[in-house]
Short mmCIF file of C-alpha atoms in Angstrom, two decimals:
data_model
loop_
_atom_site.label_atom_id
_atom_site.label_comp_id
_atom_site.label_asym_id
_atom_site.label_seq_id
_atom_site.Cartn_x
_atom_site.Cartn_y
_atom_site.Cartn_z
CA UNK A 1 22.95 97.14 139.68
CA UNK A 2 25.48 99.11 141.61
CA UNK A 3 27.90 96.19 141.37
CA UNK A 4 27.30 95.94 137.63
CA UNK A 5 27.86 99.65 137.19
CA UNK A 6 31.09 99.41 139.17
CA UNK A 7 32.37 96.61 136.96
CA UNK A 8 31.39 98.57 133.85
CA UNK A 9 33.21 101.66 135.02
CA UNK A 10 36.26 99.55 135.98
CA UNK A 11 36.43 97.86 132.58
CA UNK A 12 35.98 101.19 130.83
CA UNK A 13 38.84 102.68 132.85
CA UNK A 14 41.03 99.70 132.04
CA UNK A 15 40.35 100.13 128.32
CA UNK A 16 41.10 103.84 128.58
CA UNK A 17 44.40 103.12 130.31
CA UNK A 18 45.28 100.56 127.66
CA UNK A 19 44.45 103.01 124.89
CA UNK A 20 46.38 105.87 126.44
CA UNK A 21 49.91 106.48 125.12
CA UNK A 22 52.83 105.08 127.13
CA UNK A 23 54.54 107.33 129.58
CA UNK A 24 57.61 109.23 128.50
CA UNK A 25 59.80 107.23 130.88
CA UNK A 26 58.79 103.96 129.19
CA UNK A 27 60.28 105.17 125.91
CA UNK A 28 63.41 106.53 127.55
CA UNK A 29 64.36 103.24 129.19
CA UNK A 30 65.16 101.39 125.91
CA UNK A 31 67.07 104.42 124.69
CA UNK A 32 69.15 104.50 127.85
CA UNK A 33 69.83 100.80 127.38
CA UNK A 34 71.02 101.36 123.81
CA UNK A 35 73.25 104.25 124.87
CA UNK A 36 74.74 102.15 127.67
CA UNK A 37 75.35 99.24 125.28
CA UNK A 38 77.03 101.47 122.69
CA UNK A 39 79.15 103.05 125.42
CA UNK A 40 80.26 99.61 126.58
CA UNK A 41 81.23 98.64 123.04
CA UNK A 42 83.22 101.87 122.64
CA UNK A 43 84.95 101.26 125.98
CA UNK A 44 85.94 97.77 124.90
CA UNK A 45 87.33 99.09 121.62
CA UNK A 46 89.39 101.70 123.44
CA UNK A 47 90.67 99.04 125.85
CA UNK A 48 91.75 96.76 122.98
CA UNK A 49 93.57 99.60 121.20
CA UNK A 50 95.26 100.66 124.44
CA UNK A 51 96.40 97.07 125.05
CA UNK A 52 97.89 96.88 121.56
CA UNK A 53 99.75 100.16 122.08
CA UNK A 54 101.12 98.95 125.41
CA UNK A 55 102.25 95.70 123.78
CA UNK A 56 103.88 97.69 120.96
CA UNK A 57 105.76 99.78 123.53
CA UNK A 58 106.86 96.87 125.71
CA UNK A 59 107.77 94.26 123.07
CA UNK A 60 110.74 96.14 121.50
CA UNK A 61 112.06 97.30 124.86
CA UNK A 62 111.87 93.78 126.32
CA UNK A 63 113.68 92.31 123.31
CA UNK A 64 110.72 90.26 122.10
CA UNK A 65 111.11 91.79 118.63
CA UNK A 66 113.99 93.48 116.84
CA UNK A 67 113.92 97.10 117.99
CA UNK A 68 115.57 98.43 114.84
CA UNK A 69 112.73 96.98 112.76
CA UNK A 70 109.81 97.60 115.13
CA UNK A 71 110.64 100.58 117.36
CA UNK A 72 108.53 101.40 120.44
CA UNK A 73 105.37 103.32 119.80
CA UNK A 74 106.75 106.26 121.80
CA UNK A 75 109.57 106.65 119.25
CA UNK A 76 107.04 106.45 116.42
CA UNK A 77 104.97 109.14 118.15
CA UNK A 78 108.07 111.31 118.46
CA UNK A 79 108.85 110.86 114.78
CA UNK A 80 105.24 111.71 113.89
CA UNK A 81 105.42 114.87 115.97
CA UNK A 82 108.67 115.87 114.31
CA UNK A 83 107.21 115.34 110.83
CA UNK A 84 104.13 117.32 111.81
CA UNK A 85 106.21 120.12 113.31
CA UNK A 86 108.41 120.75 110.28
CA UNK A 87 105.49 120.57 107.81
CA UNK A 88 106.65 117.41 106.06
CA UNK A 89 103.62 115.41 107.15
CA UNK A 90 101.12 118.12 106.20
CA UNK A 91 102.61 118.49 102.71
CA UNK A 92 102.49 114.77 102.02
CA UNK A 93 99.00 114.34 103.47
CA UNK A 94 97.76 117.24 101.35
CA UNK A 95 99.24 115.71 98.19
CA UNK A 96 97.71 112.30 98.87
CA UNK A 97 94.28 113.58 99.88
CA UNK A 98 94.07 115.84 96.83
CA UNK A 99 94.73 112.94 94.48
CA UNK A 100 92.52 110.50 96.37
CA UNK A 101 89.58 112.89 96.69
CA UNK A 102 89.76 113.90 93.03
CA UNK A 103 89.76 110.30 91.82
CA UNK A 104 87.09 109.26 94.34
CA UNK A 105 84.78 112.16 93.41
CA UNK A 106 85.09 111.43 89.69
CA UNK A 107 84.39 107.73 90.26
CA UNK A 108 81.27 108.40 92.37
CA UNK A 109 79.97 111.09 90.00
CA UNK A 110 80.33 108.74 87.03
CA UNK A 111 79.70 105.40 88.75
CA UNK A 112 76.31 106.07 90.37
CA UNK A 113 74.54 107.23 87.17
CA UNK A 114 76.19 104.47 85.17
CA UNK A 115 75.14 101.86 87.73
CA UNK A 116 71.58 103.20 87.70
CA UNK A 117 71.42 102.94 83.91
CA UNK A 118 72.79 99.41 83.91
CA UNK A 119 70.53 98.25 86.72
CA UNK A 120 67.33 99.95 85.52
CA UNK A 121 67.49 99.44 81.75
CA UNK A 122 67.90 95.87 80.57
CA UNK A 123 69.37 96.71 77.10
CA UNK A 124 72.13 98.78 78.73
CA UNK A 125 72.82 95.93 81.17
CA UNK A 126 73.09 93.40 78.35
CA UNK A 127 75.43 95.72 76.44
CA UNK A 128 77.81 96.69 79.23
CA UNK A 129 77.77 93.67 81.55
CA UNK A 130 80.49 91.74 79.62
CA UNK A 131 82.77 94.79 79.75
CA UNK A 132 82.22 95.17 83.49
CA UNK A 133 82.95 91.52 84.12
CA UNK A 134 86.17 91.81 82.12
CA UNK A 135 87.59 94.87 83.87
CA UNK A 136 86.31 94.16 87.38
CA UNK A 137 88.61 91.12 87.54
CA UNK A 138 91.65 93.13 86.45
CA UNK A 139 93.51 94.53 89.44
CA UNK A 140 94.07 98.27 89.36
CA UNK A 141 97.73 98.00 90.33
CA UNK A 142 98.31 95.55 87.47
CA UNK A 143 97.36 98.38 85.11
CA UNK A 144 99.55 100.97 86.82
CA UNK A 145 102.36 100.60 84.23
CA UNK A 146 99.78 101.11 81.48
CA UNK A 147 98.44 104.30 83.08
CA UNK A 148 101.97 105.55 83.64
CA UNK A 149 102.94 104.77 80.04
CA UNK A 150 99.90 106.50 78.59
CA UNK A 151 99.54 109.43 81.00
CA UNK A 152 103.07 109.91 82.33
CA UNK A 153 104.30 109.97 85.92
CA UNK A 154 102.49 113.16 86.89
CA UNK A 155 99.22 113.72 88.71
CA UNK A 156 97.00 112.55 85.86
CA UNK A 157 98.11 108.93 85.99
CA UNK A 158 97.68 108.72 89.75
CA UNK A 159 94.20 110.22 89.69
CA UNK A 160 93.27 107.93 86.80
CA UNK A 161 94.33 104.78 88.67
CA UNK A 162 92.25 105.91 91.67
CA UNK A 163 89.24 106.46 89.39
CA UNK A 164 89.68 102.98 87.95
CA UNK A 165 89.95 101.36 91.38
CA UNK A 166 86.92 103.23 92.78
CA UNK A 167 84.63 103.01 89.78
CA UNK A 168 83.77 99.33 89.85
CA UNK A 169 82.70 99.03 93.52
CA UNK A 170 80.36 101.99 93.01
CA UNK A 171 78.94 100.74 89.72
CA UNK A 172 78.46 97.13 90.77
CA UNK A 173 76.84 97.94 94.11
CA UNK A 174 74.55 100.48 92.45
CA UNK A 175 73.52 97.88 89.88
CA UNK A 176 72.84 95.41 92.68
CA UNK A 177 70.82 97.95 94.67
CA UNK A 178 68.68 99.01 91.73
CA UNK A 179 68.17 95.48 90.45
CA UNK A 180 67.15 93.91 93.76
CA UNK A 181 64.29 96.24 94.72
CA UNK A 182 61.36 94.23 96.08
CA UNK A 183 59.07 93.29 93.17
CA UNK A 184 56.01 93.48 95.42
CA UNK A 185 56.96 97.04 96.37
CA UNK A 186 57.23 98.00 92.69
CA UNK A 187 53.89 96.37 91.92
CA UNK A 188 52.21 98.20 94.80
CA UNK A 189 53.67 101.54 93.66
CA UNK A 190 52.46 100.98 90.10
CA UNK A 191 48.99 100.08 91.35
CA UNK A 192 48.87 103.46 93.09
CA UNK A 193 49.37 105.22 89.75
CA UNK A 194 53.06 106.13 89.93
CA UNK A 195 54.65 106.74 86.56
CA UNK A 196 58.12 105.45 85.59
CA UNK A 197 59.91 108.62 86.72
CA UNK A 198 58.03 108.84 90.03
CA UNK A 199 58.55 105.12 90.57
CA UNK A 200 62.28 105.54 90.14
CA UNK A 201 62.68 108.61 92.38
CA UNK A 202 60.28 107.58 95.16
CA UNK A 203 60.77 103.81 95.30
CA UNK A 204 63.79 102.47 93.42
CA UNK A 205 66.43 105.04 94.32
CA UNK A 206 65.61 105.22 98.07
CA UNK A 207 65.62 101.41 98.24
CA UNK A 208 69.01 101.30 96.52
CA UNK A 209 70.68 103.89 98.80
CA UNK A 210 72.14 101.34 101.30
CA UNK A 211 73.74 99.28 98.51
CA UNK A 212 75.04 102.43 96.80
CA UNK A 213 76.70 103.64 100.00
CA UNK A 214 78.24 100.21 100.51
CA UNK A 215 79.96 100.68 97.16
CA UNK A 216 80.93 104.25 98.04
CA UNK A 217 82.53 103.10 101.30
CA UNK A 218 84.45 100.37 99.46
CA UNK A 219 85.58 102.97 96.93
CA UNK A 220 86.71 105.28 99.73
CA UNK A 221 88.97 102.57 101.13
CA UNK A 222 90.26 101.67 97.67
CA UNK A 223 91.08 105.28 96.84
CA UNK A 224 93.56 105.50 99.72
CA UNK A 225 95.11 102.05 99.35
CA UNK A 226 95.63 102.15 95.59
CA UNK A 227 96.97 105.68 95.68
CA UNK A 228 99.54 104.82 98.36
CA UNK A 229 100.81 101.94 96.24
CA UNK A 230 100.96 104.19 93.17
CA UNK A 231 102.89 106.85 95.09
CA UNK A 232 105.45 104.26 96.15
CA UNK A 233 106.24 103.53 92.51
CA UNK A 234 106.66 107.01 91.16
CA UNK A 235 105.98 110.21 93.08
CA UNK A 236 107.82 113.07 94.72
CA UNK A 237 105.19 113.76 97.38
CA UNK A 238 102.46 111.89 99.21
CA UNK A 239 102.21 109.43 102.07
CA UNK A 240 103.26 106.54 99.83
CA UNK A 241 106.36 108.47 98.85
CA UNK A 242 107.05 109.30 102.52
CA UNK A 243 106.80 105.66 103.59
CA UNK A 244 108.92 104.41 100.71
CA UNK A 245 111.61 107.07 101.20
CA UNK A 246 111.72 106.43 104.96
CA UNK A 247 112.14 102.69 104.41
CA UNK A 248 114.83 103.26 101.77
CA UNK A 249 116.79 105.54 104.14
CA UNK A 250 116.14 103.21 107.10
CA UNK A 251 114.20 105.87 108.97
CA UNK A 252 111.90 103.28 110.49
CA UNK A 253 110.02 105.45 113.05
CA UNK A 254 109.09 107.88 110.26
CA UNK A 255 107.91 104.96 108.15
CA UNK A 256 105.56 103.76 110.89
CA UNK A 257 104.40 107.33 111.45
CA UNK A 258 103.30 107.46 107.81
CA UNK A 259 101.53 104.11 108.12
CA UNK A 260 99.63 105.22 111.22
CA UNK A 261 98.63 108.43 109.45
CA UNK A 262 97.13 106.39 106.62
CA UNK A 263 95.19 104.27 109.13
CA UNK A 264 93.85 107.39 110.83
CA UNK A 265 92.78 108.91 107.52
CA UNK A 266 91.03 105.66 106.58
CA UNK A 267 89.09 105.66 109.84
CA UNK A 268 88.02 109.27 109.38
CA UNK A 269 86.92 108.72 105.79
CA UNK A 270 84.93 105.64 106.73
CA UNK A 271 83.29 107.47 109.64
CA UNK A 272 82.25 110.36 107.39
CA UNK A 273 80.77 107.98 104.81
CA UNK A 274 78.88 106.05 107.51
CA UNK A 275 77.34 109.30 108.76
CA UNK A 276 76.36 110.25 105.22
CA UNK A 277 74.78 106.84 104.73
CA UNK A 278 72.70 107.29 107.88
CA UNK A 279 71.72 110.75 106.72
CA UNK A 280 70.49 109.62 103.32
CA UNK A 281 68.86 106.39 104.55
CA UNK A 282 67.31 107.75 107.74
CA UNK A 283 64.11 105.80 107.10
CA UNK A 284 66.10 102.56 107.23
CA UNK A 285 67.86 103.56 110.45
CA UNK A 286 64.62 104.63 112.11
CA UNK A 287 62.97 101.30 111.32
CA UNK A 288 65.56 99.50 113.47
CA UNK A 289 64.77 101.45 116.63
#
C-alpha cells in the first residue's frame, strides 16, 4: 500500500508540474533568439551598404569608372554637406515633401473609403470597376501634360499628379482586402448575432488592414517617385528640380547628393508606414510570435 501511495503521489506531482506554467526563462530564450537573429540581419545589411560605399569610393579613384560621371562618394558627401549648409537642400526638400504629403494624404483620405465602398457593396463595384480598370493602366506621368495643361505649372498640377498616382494602389488594395475576408469568419460572426455595421467594424475592416497598408506603402513610394519626375519637367524648387538643374550645369556631385536624399526620404517614409501597419494590425503581428 505504501508503494501504491508513493506511485500515486509521484504521478500527481508529475501532473501538477505539467499543468504549472512554464518558467519565465523558458519564454525569454526564444525572444533572445529572435533578437539575435534580427541583429544578425541588421549587421549583414550594414555590411553590404558599407561594402557598396567603399566600392563607390574606390572605383572612380582607381579609374574603373569615369570620375567626372561617377565621382567618389566622399565628394558627393561634401557636396551634400555644402547644400545642407547653405540651406539649398532644406528648401528643396521642404518643397518636395509638402507636395508629396499633400497629394498622398488626399489619396489615402479618398482612396480608403472609396475602396471600402467598392469592395463591400456589389452594385458600386459593378458600376466603378470598368473605370478603375481603365485608369489603373494609364501611367501617371503619361497624363502629366494633361494636368499641366488643365491646372498650369504651379503647385496644383503637381499635387494632382501625386493624387492620381497614389489613389489607385490604395483603392485597389482596399478592395482586395475587403473582398477577400474569410467567408467562414463572416458566417461565424453572423451566427453570433452581429449586425451589418458591427460585422464591418469588428470583422471586415480589421481583416482588411494588412492589404490596406500594403496599398498605402505603395502609394507612399509612388508619391515621391512621381513627384520627382514632375518636378524635373516644370518646377522652380524641389529635389527633382535640384537634380535636373545640377545635371544641366554638370554639377555631378550635387546631382548624386539629391539622389541620395531621395533614397533616404524613401527609406524613412517606408519605415514610418511599416510601424503604423504594425500598430494597427497588432493582432496579426502577435499571432506570429
